[in-house]
Coordinates of C-alpha atoms in Angstrom, one line a residue:
X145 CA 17.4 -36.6 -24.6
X146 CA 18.5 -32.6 -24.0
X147 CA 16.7 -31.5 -20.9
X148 CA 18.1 -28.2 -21.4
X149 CA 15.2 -25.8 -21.0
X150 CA 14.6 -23.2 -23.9
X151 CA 16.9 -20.4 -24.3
X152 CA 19.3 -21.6 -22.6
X153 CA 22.7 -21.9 -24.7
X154 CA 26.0 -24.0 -24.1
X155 CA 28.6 -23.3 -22.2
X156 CA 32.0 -23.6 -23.3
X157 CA 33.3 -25.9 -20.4
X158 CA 36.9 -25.9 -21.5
X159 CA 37.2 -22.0 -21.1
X160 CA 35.6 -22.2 -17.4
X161 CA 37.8 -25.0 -16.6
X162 CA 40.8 -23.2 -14.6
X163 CA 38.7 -20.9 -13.1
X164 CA 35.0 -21.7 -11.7
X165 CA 35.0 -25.5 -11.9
X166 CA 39.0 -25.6 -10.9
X167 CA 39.0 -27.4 -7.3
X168 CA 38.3 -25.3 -3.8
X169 CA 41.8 -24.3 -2.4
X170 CA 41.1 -25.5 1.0
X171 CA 41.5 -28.2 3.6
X172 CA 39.4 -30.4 5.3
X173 CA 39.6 -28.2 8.8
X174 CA 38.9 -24.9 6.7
X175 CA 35.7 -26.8 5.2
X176 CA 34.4 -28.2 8.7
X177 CA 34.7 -25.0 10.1
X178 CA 32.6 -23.7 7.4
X179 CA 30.2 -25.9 7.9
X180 CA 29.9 -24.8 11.5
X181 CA 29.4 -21.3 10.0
X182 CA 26.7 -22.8 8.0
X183 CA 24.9 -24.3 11.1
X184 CA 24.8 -21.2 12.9
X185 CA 23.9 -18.9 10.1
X186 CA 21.0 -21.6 9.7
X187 CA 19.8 -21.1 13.3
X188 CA 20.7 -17.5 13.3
X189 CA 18.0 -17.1 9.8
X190 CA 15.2 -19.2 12.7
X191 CA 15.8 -16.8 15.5
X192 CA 15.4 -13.7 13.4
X193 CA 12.4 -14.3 11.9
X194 CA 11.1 -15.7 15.0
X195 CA 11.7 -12.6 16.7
X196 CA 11.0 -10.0 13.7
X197 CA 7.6 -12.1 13.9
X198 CA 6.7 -11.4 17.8
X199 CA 7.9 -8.0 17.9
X200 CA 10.9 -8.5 19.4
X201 CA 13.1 -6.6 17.6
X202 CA 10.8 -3.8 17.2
X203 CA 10.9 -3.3 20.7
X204 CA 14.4 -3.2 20.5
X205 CA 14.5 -0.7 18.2
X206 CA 12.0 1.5 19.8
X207 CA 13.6 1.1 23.5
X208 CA 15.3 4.4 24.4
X209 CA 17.9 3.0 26.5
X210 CA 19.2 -1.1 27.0
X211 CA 16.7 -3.5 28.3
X212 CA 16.4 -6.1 30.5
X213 CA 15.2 -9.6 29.7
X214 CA 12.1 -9.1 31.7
X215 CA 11.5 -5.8 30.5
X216 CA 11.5 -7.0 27.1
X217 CA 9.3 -9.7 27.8
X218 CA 7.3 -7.2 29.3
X219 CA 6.9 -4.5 26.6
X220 CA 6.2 -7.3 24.0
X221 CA 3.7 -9.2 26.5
X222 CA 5.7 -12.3 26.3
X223 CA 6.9 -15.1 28.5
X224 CA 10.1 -14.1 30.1
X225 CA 11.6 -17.1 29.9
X226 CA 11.3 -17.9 26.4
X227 CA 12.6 -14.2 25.4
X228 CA 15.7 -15.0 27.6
X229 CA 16.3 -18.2 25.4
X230 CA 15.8 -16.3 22.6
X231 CA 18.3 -13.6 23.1
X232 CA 21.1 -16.2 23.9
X233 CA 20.4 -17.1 20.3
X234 CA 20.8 -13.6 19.2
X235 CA 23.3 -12.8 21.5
X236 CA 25.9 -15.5 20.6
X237 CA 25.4 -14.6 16.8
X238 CA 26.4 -11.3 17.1
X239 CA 23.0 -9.7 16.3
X240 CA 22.3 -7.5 19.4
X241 CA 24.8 -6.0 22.1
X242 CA 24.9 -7.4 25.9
X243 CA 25.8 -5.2 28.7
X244 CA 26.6 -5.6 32.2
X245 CA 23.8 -6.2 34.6
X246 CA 22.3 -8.1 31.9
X247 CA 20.6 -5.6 29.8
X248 CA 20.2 -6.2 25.5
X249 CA 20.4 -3.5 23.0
X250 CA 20.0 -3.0 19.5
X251 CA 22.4 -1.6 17.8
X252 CA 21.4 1.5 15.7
X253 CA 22.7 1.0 12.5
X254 CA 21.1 -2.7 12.2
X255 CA 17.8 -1.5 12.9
X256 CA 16.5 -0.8 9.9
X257 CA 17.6 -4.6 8.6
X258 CA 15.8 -5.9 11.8
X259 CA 12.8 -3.9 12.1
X260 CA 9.7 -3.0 10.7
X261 CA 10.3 0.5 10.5
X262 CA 13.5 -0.4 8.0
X263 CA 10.2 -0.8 5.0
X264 CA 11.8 -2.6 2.3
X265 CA 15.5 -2.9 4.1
X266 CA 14.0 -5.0 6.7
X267 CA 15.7 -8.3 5.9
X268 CA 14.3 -9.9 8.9
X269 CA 11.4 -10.8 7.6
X270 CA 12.7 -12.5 4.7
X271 CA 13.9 -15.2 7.7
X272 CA 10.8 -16.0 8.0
X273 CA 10.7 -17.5 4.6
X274 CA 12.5 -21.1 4.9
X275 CA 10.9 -22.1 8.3
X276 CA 7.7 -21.3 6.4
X277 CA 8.2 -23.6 3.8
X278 CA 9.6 -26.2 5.6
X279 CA 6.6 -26.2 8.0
X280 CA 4.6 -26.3 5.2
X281 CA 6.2 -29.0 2.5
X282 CA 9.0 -30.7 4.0
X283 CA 8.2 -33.8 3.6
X284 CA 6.6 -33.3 0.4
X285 CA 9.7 -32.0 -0.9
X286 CA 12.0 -35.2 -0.5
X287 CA 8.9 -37.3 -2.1
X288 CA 9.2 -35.0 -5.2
X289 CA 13.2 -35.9 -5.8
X290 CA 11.5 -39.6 -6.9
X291 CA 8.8 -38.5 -8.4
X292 CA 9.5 -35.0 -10.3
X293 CA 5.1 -34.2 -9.7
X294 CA 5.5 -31.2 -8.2
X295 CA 3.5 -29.9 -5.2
X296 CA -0.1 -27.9 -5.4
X297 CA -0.4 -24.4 -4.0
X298 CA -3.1 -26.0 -1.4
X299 CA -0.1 -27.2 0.5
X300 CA 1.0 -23.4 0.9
X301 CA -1.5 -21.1 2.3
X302 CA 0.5 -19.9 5.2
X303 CA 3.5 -19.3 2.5
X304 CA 0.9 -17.5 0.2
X305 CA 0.0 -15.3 3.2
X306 CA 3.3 -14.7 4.5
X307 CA 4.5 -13.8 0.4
X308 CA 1.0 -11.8 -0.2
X309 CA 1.8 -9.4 2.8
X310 CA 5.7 -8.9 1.4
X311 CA 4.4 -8.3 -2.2
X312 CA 1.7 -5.6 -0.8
X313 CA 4.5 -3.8 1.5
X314 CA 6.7 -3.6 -1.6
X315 CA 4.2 -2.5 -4.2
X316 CA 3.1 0.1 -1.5
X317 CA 6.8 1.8 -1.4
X318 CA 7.6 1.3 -4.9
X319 CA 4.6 1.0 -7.5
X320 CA 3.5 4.5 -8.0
X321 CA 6.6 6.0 -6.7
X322 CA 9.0 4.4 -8.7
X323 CA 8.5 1.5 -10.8
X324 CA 5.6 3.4 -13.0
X325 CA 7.5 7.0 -13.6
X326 CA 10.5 4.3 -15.1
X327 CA 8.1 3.8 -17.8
X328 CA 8.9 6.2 -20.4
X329 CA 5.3 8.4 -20.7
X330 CA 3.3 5.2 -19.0
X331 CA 2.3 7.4 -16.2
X332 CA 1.1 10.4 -18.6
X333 CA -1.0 7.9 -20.9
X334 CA -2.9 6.4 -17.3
X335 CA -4.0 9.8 -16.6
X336 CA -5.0 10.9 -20.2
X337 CA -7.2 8.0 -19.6
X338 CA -8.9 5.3 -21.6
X339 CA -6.0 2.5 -21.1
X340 CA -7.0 -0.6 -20.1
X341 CA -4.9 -2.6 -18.1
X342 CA -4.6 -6.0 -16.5
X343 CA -2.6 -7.4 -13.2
X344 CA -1.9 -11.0 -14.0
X345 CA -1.6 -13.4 -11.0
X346 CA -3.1 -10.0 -8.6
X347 CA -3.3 -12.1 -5.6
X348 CA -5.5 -10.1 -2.8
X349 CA -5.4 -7.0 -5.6
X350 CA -3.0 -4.4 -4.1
X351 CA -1.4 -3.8 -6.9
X352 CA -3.9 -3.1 -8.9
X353 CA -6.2 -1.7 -6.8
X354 CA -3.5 1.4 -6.2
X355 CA -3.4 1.9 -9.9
X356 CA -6.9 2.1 -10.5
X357 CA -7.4 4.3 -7.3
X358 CA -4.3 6.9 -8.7
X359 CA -5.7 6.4 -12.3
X360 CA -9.7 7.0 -12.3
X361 CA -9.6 7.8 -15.9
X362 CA -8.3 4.4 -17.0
X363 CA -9.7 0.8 -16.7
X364 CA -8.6 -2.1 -14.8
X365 CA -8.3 -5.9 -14.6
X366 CA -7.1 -8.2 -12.2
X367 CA -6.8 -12.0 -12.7
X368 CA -6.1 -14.9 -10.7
X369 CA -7.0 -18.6 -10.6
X370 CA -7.5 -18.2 -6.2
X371 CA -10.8 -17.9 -5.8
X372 CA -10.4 -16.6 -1.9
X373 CA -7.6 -14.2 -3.0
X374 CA -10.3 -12.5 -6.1
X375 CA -12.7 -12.4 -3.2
X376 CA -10.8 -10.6 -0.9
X377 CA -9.4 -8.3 -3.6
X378 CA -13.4 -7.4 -4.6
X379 CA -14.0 -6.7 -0.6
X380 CA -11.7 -4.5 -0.5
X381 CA -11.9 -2.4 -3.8
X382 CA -15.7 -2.1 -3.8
X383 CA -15.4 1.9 -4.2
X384 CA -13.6 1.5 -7.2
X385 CA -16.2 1.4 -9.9
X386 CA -13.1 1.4 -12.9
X387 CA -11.6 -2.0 -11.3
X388 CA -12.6 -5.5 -12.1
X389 CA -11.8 -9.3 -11.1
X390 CA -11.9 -12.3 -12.9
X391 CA -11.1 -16.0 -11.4
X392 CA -9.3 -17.2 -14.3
X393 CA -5.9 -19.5 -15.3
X394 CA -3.7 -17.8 -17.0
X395 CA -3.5 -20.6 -19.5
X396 CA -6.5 -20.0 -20.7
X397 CA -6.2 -16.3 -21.3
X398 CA -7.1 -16.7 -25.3
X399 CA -9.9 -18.4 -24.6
X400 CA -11.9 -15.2 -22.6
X401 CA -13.2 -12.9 -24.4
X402 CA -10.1 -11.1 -24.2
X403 CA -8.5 -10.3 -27.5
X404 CA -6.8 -6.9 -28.1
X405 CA -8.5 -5.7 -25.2
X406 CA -5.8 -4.6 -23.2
X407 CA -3.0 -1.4 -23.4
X408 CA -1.2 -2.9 -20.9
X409 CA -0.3 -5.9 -18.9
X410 CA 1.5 -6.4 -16.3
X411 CA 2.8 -9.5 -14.2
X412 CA 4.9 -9.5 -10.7
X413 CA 6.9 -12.3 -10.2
X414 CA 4.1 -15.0 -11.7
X415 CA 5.4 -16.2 -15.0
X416 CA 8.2 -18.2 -13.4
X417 CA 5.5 -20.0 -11.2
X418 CA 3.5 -21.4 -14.0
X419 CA 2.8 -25.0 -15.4
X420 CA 2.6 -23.6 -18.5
X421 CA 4.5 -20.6 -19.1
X422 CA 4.8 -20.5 -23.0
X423 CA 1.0 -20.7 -23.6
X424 CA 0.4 -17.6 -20.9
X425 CA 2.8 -15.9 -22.9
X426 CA 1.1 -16.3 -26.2
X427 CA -2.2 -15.5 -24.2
X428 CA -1.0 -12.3 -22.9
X429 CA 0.2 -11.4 -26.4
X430 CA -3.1 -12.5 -27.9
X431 CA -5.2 -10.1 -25.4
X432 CA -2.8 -6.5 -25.6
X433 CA -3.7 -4.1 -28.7
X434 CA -1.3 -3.8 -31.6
X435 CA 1.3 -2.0 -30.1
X436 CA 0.6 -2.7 -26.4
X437 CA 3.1 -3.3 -23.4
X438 CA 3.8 -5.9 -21.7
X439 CA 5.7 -5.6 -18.2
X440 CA 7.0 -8.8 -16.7
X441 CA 8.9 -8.6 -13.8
X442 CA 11.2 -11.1 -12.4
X443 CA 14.2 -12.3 -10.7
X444 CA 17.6 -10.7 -11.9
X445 CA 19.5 -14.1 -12.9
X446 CA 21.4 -16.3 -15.0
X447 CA 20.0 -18.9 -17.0
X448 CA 22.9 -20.9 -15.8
X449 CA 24.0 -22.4 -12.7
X450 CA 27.7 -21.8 -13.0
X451 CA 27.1 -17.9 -14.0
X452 CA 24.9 -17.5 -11.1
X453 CA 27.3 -19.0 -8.5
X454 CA 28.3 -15.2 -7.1
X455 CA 25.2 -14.2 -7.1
X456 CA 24.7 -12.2 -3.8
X457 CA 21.2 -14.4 -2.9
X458 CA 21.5 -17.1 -5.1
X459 CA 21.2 -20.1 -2.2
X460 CA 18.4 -18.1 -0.7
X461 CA 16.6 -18.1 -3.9
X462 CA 17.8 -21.4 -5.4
X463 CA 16.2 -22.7 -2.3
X464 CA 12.7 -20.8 -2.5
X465 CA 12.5 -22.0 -6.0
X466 CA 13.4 -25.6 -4.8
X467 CA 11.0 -25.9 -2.0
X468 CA 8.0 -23.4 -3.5
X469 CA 8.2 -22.1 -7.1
X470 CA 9.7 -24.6 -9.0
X471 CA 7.3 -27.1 -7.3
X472 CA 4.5 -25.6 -8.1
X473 CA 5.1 -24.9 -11.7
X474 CA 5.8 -29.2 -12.4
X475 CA 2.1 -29.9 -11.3
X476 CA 0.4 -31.6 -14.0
X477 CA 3.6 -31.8 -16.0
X478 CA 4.6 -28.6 -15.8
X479 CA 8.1 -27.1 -17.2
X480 CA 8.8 -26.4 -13.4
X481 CA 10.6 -23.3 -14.6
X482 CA 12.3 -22.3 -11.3
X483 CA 12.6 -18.8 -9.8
X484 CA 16.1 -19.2 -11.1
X485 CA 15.1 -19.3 -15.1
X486 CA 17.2 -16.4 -15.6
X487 CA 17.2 -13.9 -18.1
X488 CA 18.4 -16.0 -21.7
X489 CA 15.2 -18.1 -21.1
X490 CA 12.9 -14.7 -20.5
X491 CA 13.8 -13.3 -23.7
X492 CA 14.0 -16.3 -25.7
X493 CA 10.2 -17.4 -24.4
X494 CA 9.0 -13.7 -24.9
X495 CA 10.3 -14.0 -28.4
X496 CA 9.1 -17.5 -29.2
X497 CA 5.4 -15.7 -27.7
X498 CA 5.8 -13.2 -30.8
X499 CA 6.7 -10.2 -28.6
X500 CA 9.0 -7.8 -29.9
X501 CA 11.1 -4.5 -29.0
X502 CA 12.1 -6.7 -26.0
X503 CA 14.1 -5.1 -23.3
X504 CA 15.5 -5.8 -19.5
X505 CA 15.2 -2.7 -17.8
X506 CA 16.8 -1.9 -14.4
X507 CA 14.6 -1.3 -11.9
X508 CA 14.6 2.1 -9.6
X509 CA 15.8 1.0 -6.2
X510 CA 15.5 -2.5 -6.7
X511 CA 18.6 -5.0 -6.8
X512 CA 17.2 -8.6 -7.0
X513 CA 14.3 -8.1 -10.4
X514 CA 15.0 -7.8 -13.4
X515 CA 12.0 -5.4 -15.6
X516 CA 11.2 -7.3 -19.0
X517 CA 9.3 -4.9 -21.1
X518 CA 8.3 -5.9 -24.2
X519 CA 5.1 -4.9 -27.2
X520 CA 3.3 -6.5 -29.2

C-alpha cells in the first residue's frame, strides 16, 4: 500500500541522485568528531535551559560588572555549589566569558538570545523544550516505534504549560502589532464591528482574549477540548462580556450549532496536532459565512524530508513533532500528521475541505510559520 500522506507528490529520485542523496564526503575521524560536536551541543541545549529557567542568565545580563560564582549564587538565591557546576558547563561551551580571579560574564551581544529581556529572540528558552519532553514521554516514545498508538495529551501537562506560556509571550509581541495589520482591511472590519470570530485550539485564551479586549465592537469564540485550559481562560476574561468559551473537539465542529456563524476563524499551530485533521477542516468551512476567512498558521516546511534537509531548525522540529505532535495526533488512529506536514499537504487538505482563494502568506517578523489564509 502508498502510505504517502495526501498532497504530497513524488520526487524524481534520479534528478536528486548526484546531489542530496550522493554520499557524505568525509571520513570516519571527521564523522566521530562530529559526533563529539553533537554530544556537547546536546548538553550545552540541558544547561541553557536549565539556567534560562532559574534565572541565571538573567542575572547575568543584568550584573553591571563580572561576577563571582558566589555572588551569582547569591543574587539568584541559589546553592553555590551547584551554580559553580553549572558554569563549568557554560564555560567550556563557549556561552559565557571567564576572567581572572574567577569571575563569569555575559557577553553583551548574546544577551538578548539568553535572556528574558531578549522577548521573542530569547532562544534559551526554547532549550527547555527537549528535556521537557523527555521527562515527560520517554519511555512512551520507544513503545510507540512497535506500536504506531500514539501518546494522549494527559502525559504532557508540564509540556502544555511550558508551550502555553511561549504561545502567550509570542501572541503578546506579535498579534495586534503585527500579524492582524498583515491582514489586508481585517483590522478595519474588527472595529467597524459585528464580526464574529473564533480561536480554535485557544488554550488558556490569550489570544483571543486580546482581540476581544482591542475589538469591543465584534464578537468572540474560543474553543478547546481542555476542560482546565476553557476554565482558566473564563477566570481570566470575566470583564469581557463580547468573549465566550466552549469545551468542544474540533472534530465535531459541524455538529454545534455552528453553521455560517463565523466571519473569521483562526487557528495557531493546532491543525498539525489533530487526530483528524480533514474533518476539522470541513468543520471550520462548514461554520465561516459565505465569503469568510480562514487563518491557519503553521510551521514553514516542506512536505518532504529530502527538501527540508537545510532547513535551519529542521532536527529541532523533526524532534518536537516526534516526541509531542505527531504523537498526539495518531491517538485513536489518527493521521499523526507531524509538525513537519509542510506546506503541499496544507494546501492540498485546505482544498480537499472546499476552501478556496488559498494563499501562504509571509508572516511580519516571523521566520519559522508559514500564514495559510484561505475563504470560503
Amino acid at each position: 500500500t502508498n502510505d504517502r500522506g495526501k498532497g504530497e507528490t513524488d520526487v524524481n529520485i534520479e534528478n536528486l541522485a548526484m546531489s542530496s542523496l550522493s554520499p557524505y564526503n568525509e571520513s570516519s575521524d571527521e564523522f566521530q568528531t562530529r559526533m563529539v560536536d553533537i554530544l556537547n551541543s546536546a548538553a550545552l541545549n540541558v544547561a541553557i535551559g536549565i539556567g534560562s529557567k532559574v534565572g541565571l542568565f538573567d542575572a547575568l545580563g543584568d550584573a553591571a560588572e563580572p561576577l563571582t560564582a558566589k555572588e551569582l549564587a547569591e543574587t539568584t538565591e541559589l546553592n553555590p555549589r551547584v551554580v559553580r557546576e553549572w558554569l563549568g558547563v557554560v564555560v567550556s561551551g563557549n556561552i559565557l566569558e571567564v576572567h581572572p580571579g574567577d569571575y563569569y560574564s555575559l557577553p553583551p551581544h548574546r544577551a538578548n538570545f539568553l535572556c528574558r529581556k531578549g522577548g521573542e529572540n530569547n532562544l534559551a528558552l526554547y532549550c527547555q523544550e527537549i528535556p521537557i519532553l523527555t521527562q515527560c514521554v520517554y519511555q512512551d516514545v520507544l513503545e510507540t516505534f512497535k506500536t504506531g498508538s500514539g501518546i494522549p495529551y494527559s502525559k504532557y501537562p508540564t509540556f502544555q504549560d511550558f508551550m502555553g506560556q511561549l504561545a502567550d509571550q509570542k501572541h503578546e509581541d506579535s498579534l495586534l502589532q503585527t500579524f492582524l495589520p498583515s491582514i489586508d482591511g481585517m483590522v478595519d472590519r474588527l472595529k467597524e464591528g459585528n464580526m464574529r470570530v473564533m480561536d480554535l485550539g485557544c488554550g488558556q485564551g490569550l489570544a483571543i482574549s486580546l482581540l476581544a479586549r482591542e475589538f469591543p465592537n465584534s464578537s468572540f469564540v474560543g474553543i478547546d477540548l481542555d476542560e482546565d485550559a476553557i476554565a482558566k481562560a473564563q477566570e481570566t476574561s470575566r470583564d469581557l462580556e463580547n468573549l465566550s468559551f466552549v469545551v468542544l473537539d474540533a472534530t465535531c465542529i459541524h455538529e454545534h450549532e455552528f453553521a455560517e456563524s463565523f466571519d473569521y476563524v483562526v487557528a495557531f499551530d493546532a491543525i498539525h496536532d489533530l487526530c483528524h485533521p480533514e474533518e476539522v477542516l470541513k468543520g471550520i468551512r462548514d461554520a465561516l459565512k459565505p465569503g469568510g476567512i480562514f487563518s491557519m498558521i503553521d510551521i514553514k516546511a516542506d512536505s518532504h524530508i529530502i527538501q527540508n534537509k537545510d532547513h535551519p531548525m529542521g532536527p529541532m522540529l523533526y524532534t518536537v513533532s516526534l516526541m509531542h505532535c505527531m504523537q498526539v495526533a495518531m491517538v485513536d488512529g489518527g493521521r499523526g500528521l507531524g509538525m513537519m506536514w509542510g506546506r503541499q499537504q496544507a494546501i492540498s487538505m485546505l482544498k480537499e475541505a472546499g476552501f478556496r482563494n488559498i494563499k501562504e502568506l509571509e508572516i511580519p517578523q516571523d521566520g519559522f510559520n508559514s500564514h495559510y489564509m484561505a475563504e470560503k
